[in-house]
Amino acid sequence: MKVHLFTDESSVNISPPISYHRGFLSDKQQQLLLDEVACYPLEKIEIEVFGKQHFIPRTQAWFGDIGCQYRYSKTLISPLPWPRVLSKLRQKLANDYALDFNAVLVNHYADGSESMGWHSDDEPEIEPNSVIASVTLGACRDFVLRHKSTQQKTSFALQSGDLLIMHAGMQQDWQHCVPKRLRVRQARINFTFRKIIPHFYG
Ligand SMILES: O=C(O)CCC(=O)C(=O)O
């Protein structure tokens, strides 16, 4: 299923370059992945924002091929080897949508008090104009997009098993975030698959 959603009130809506596939993962596939996530070494890393150190309001882990390092704030993170089920998920994205990724960031939000602020996935180690695929497990959370120049907003309520694909142009023109939702009591896990330039950091 390919759906484009536009929820802004302004008269001229711009479509974000996104495709949305509800129910990409079966219940069984979700359960296998959830069982594996329970063994991931998820970490709450510390980053610098405006000269001050802060812990990110979620935990995360970075998996990928050898040489696919990524930089978060001032920290250089080396990839952990692909776990079995996550590797199958990468293969499913290749088989179903011809998407080719070499790394994935796993974000774990313990409940609705954990979040991710406005940003674009435009780090220099990401292959320019490459696609980023986001798979969600667990609690339903809003994924909000904001156009960089018009400030137009669009929101997707991502459910467990959904796949959202961010196409070329998305990171240049839009930002995204996962806002706090204090009524949400369950955990959510999100996987953003990326194409990294191998050995970008040497
Ligand atoms: O949790 C999400 O849906 C968003 C993750 C995200 O924005 C990122 O990994 O850059």
PDB file of C-alpha atoms and ligand atoms in Angstrom, residues 105 107 109 116-117 119-121 134 136 142-143 158 166 176-178 188-192 194, ligand 1:
ATOM      1  CA  LEU A 105      19.880   2.756  13.886  1.00  0.00           C
ATOM      2  CA  ASN A 107      15.807   3.604  18.744  1.00  0.00           C
ATOM      3  CA  TYR A 109      11.383   4.656  23.472  1.00  0.00           C
ATOM      4  CA  MET A 116      13.217  12.472  19.390  1.00  0.00           C
ATOM      5  CA  GLY A 117      13.544  16.164  18.528  1.00  0.00           C
ATOM      6  CA  HIS A 119      16.117  16.883  12.764  1.00  0.00           C
ATOM      7  CA  SER A 120      16.922  15.650   9.268  1.00  0.00           C
ATOM      8  CA  ASP A 121      18.957  12.532   8.588  1.00  0.00           C
ATOM      9  CA  SER A 134      11.783   3.205   8.992  1.00  0.00           C
ATOM     10  CA  THR A 136       8.131   0.438  13.774  1.00  0.00           C
ATOM     11  CA  ASP A 142       3.184  10.087  15.984  1.00  0.00           C
ATOM     12  CA  PHE A 143       5.920  10.721  13.434  1.00  0.00           C
ATOM     13  CA  LEU A 158       2.981   4.756  13.005  1.00  0.00           C
ATOM     14  CA  MET A 166      11.724   8.419   3.077  1.00  0.00           C
ATOM     15  CA  HIS A 176      10.991  14.994  11.343  1.00  0.00           C
ATOM     16  CA  CYS A 177      10.482  14.244  15.043  1.00  0.00           C
ATOM     17  CA  VAL A 178       8.761  11.844  17.450  1.00  0.00           C
ATOM     18  CA  ARG A 188       8.157   1.558  20.923  1.00  0.00           C
ATOM     19  CA  ILE A 189      11.130   0.429  18.886  1.00  0.00           C
ATOM     20  CA  ASN A 190      12.059   1.998  15.582  1.00  0.00           C
ATOM     21  CA  PHE A 191      14.593   0.833  13.014  1.00  0.00           C
ATOM     22  CA  THR A 192      15.897   3.383  10.502  1.00  0.00           C
ATOM     23  CA  ARG A 194      20.439   3.780   6.019  1.00  0.00           C
TER      24      ARG A 194
HETATM   25  O1  LIG B   1      11.579   6.731  15.845  1.00  0.00           O
HETATM   26  C1  LIG B   1      11.333   7.203  14.751  1.00  0.00           C
HETATM   27  O2  LIG B   1      10.325   6.922  14.121  1.00  0.00           O
HETATM   28  C2  LIG B   1      12.265   8.222  14.149  1.00  0.00           C
HETATM   29  C3  LIG B   1      13.703   7.824  14.175  1.00  0.00           C
HETATM   30  C4  LIG B   1      14.537   8.896  13.556  1.00  0.00           C
HETATM   31  O3  LIG B   1      14.105   9.980  13.307  1.00  0.00           O
HETATM   32  C5  LIG B   1      15.932   8.634  13.268  1.00  0.00           C
HETATM   33  O4  LIG B   1      16.438   7.537  13.539  1.00  0.00           O
HETATM   34  O5  LIG B   1      16.587   9.555  12.730  1.00  0.00           O
END
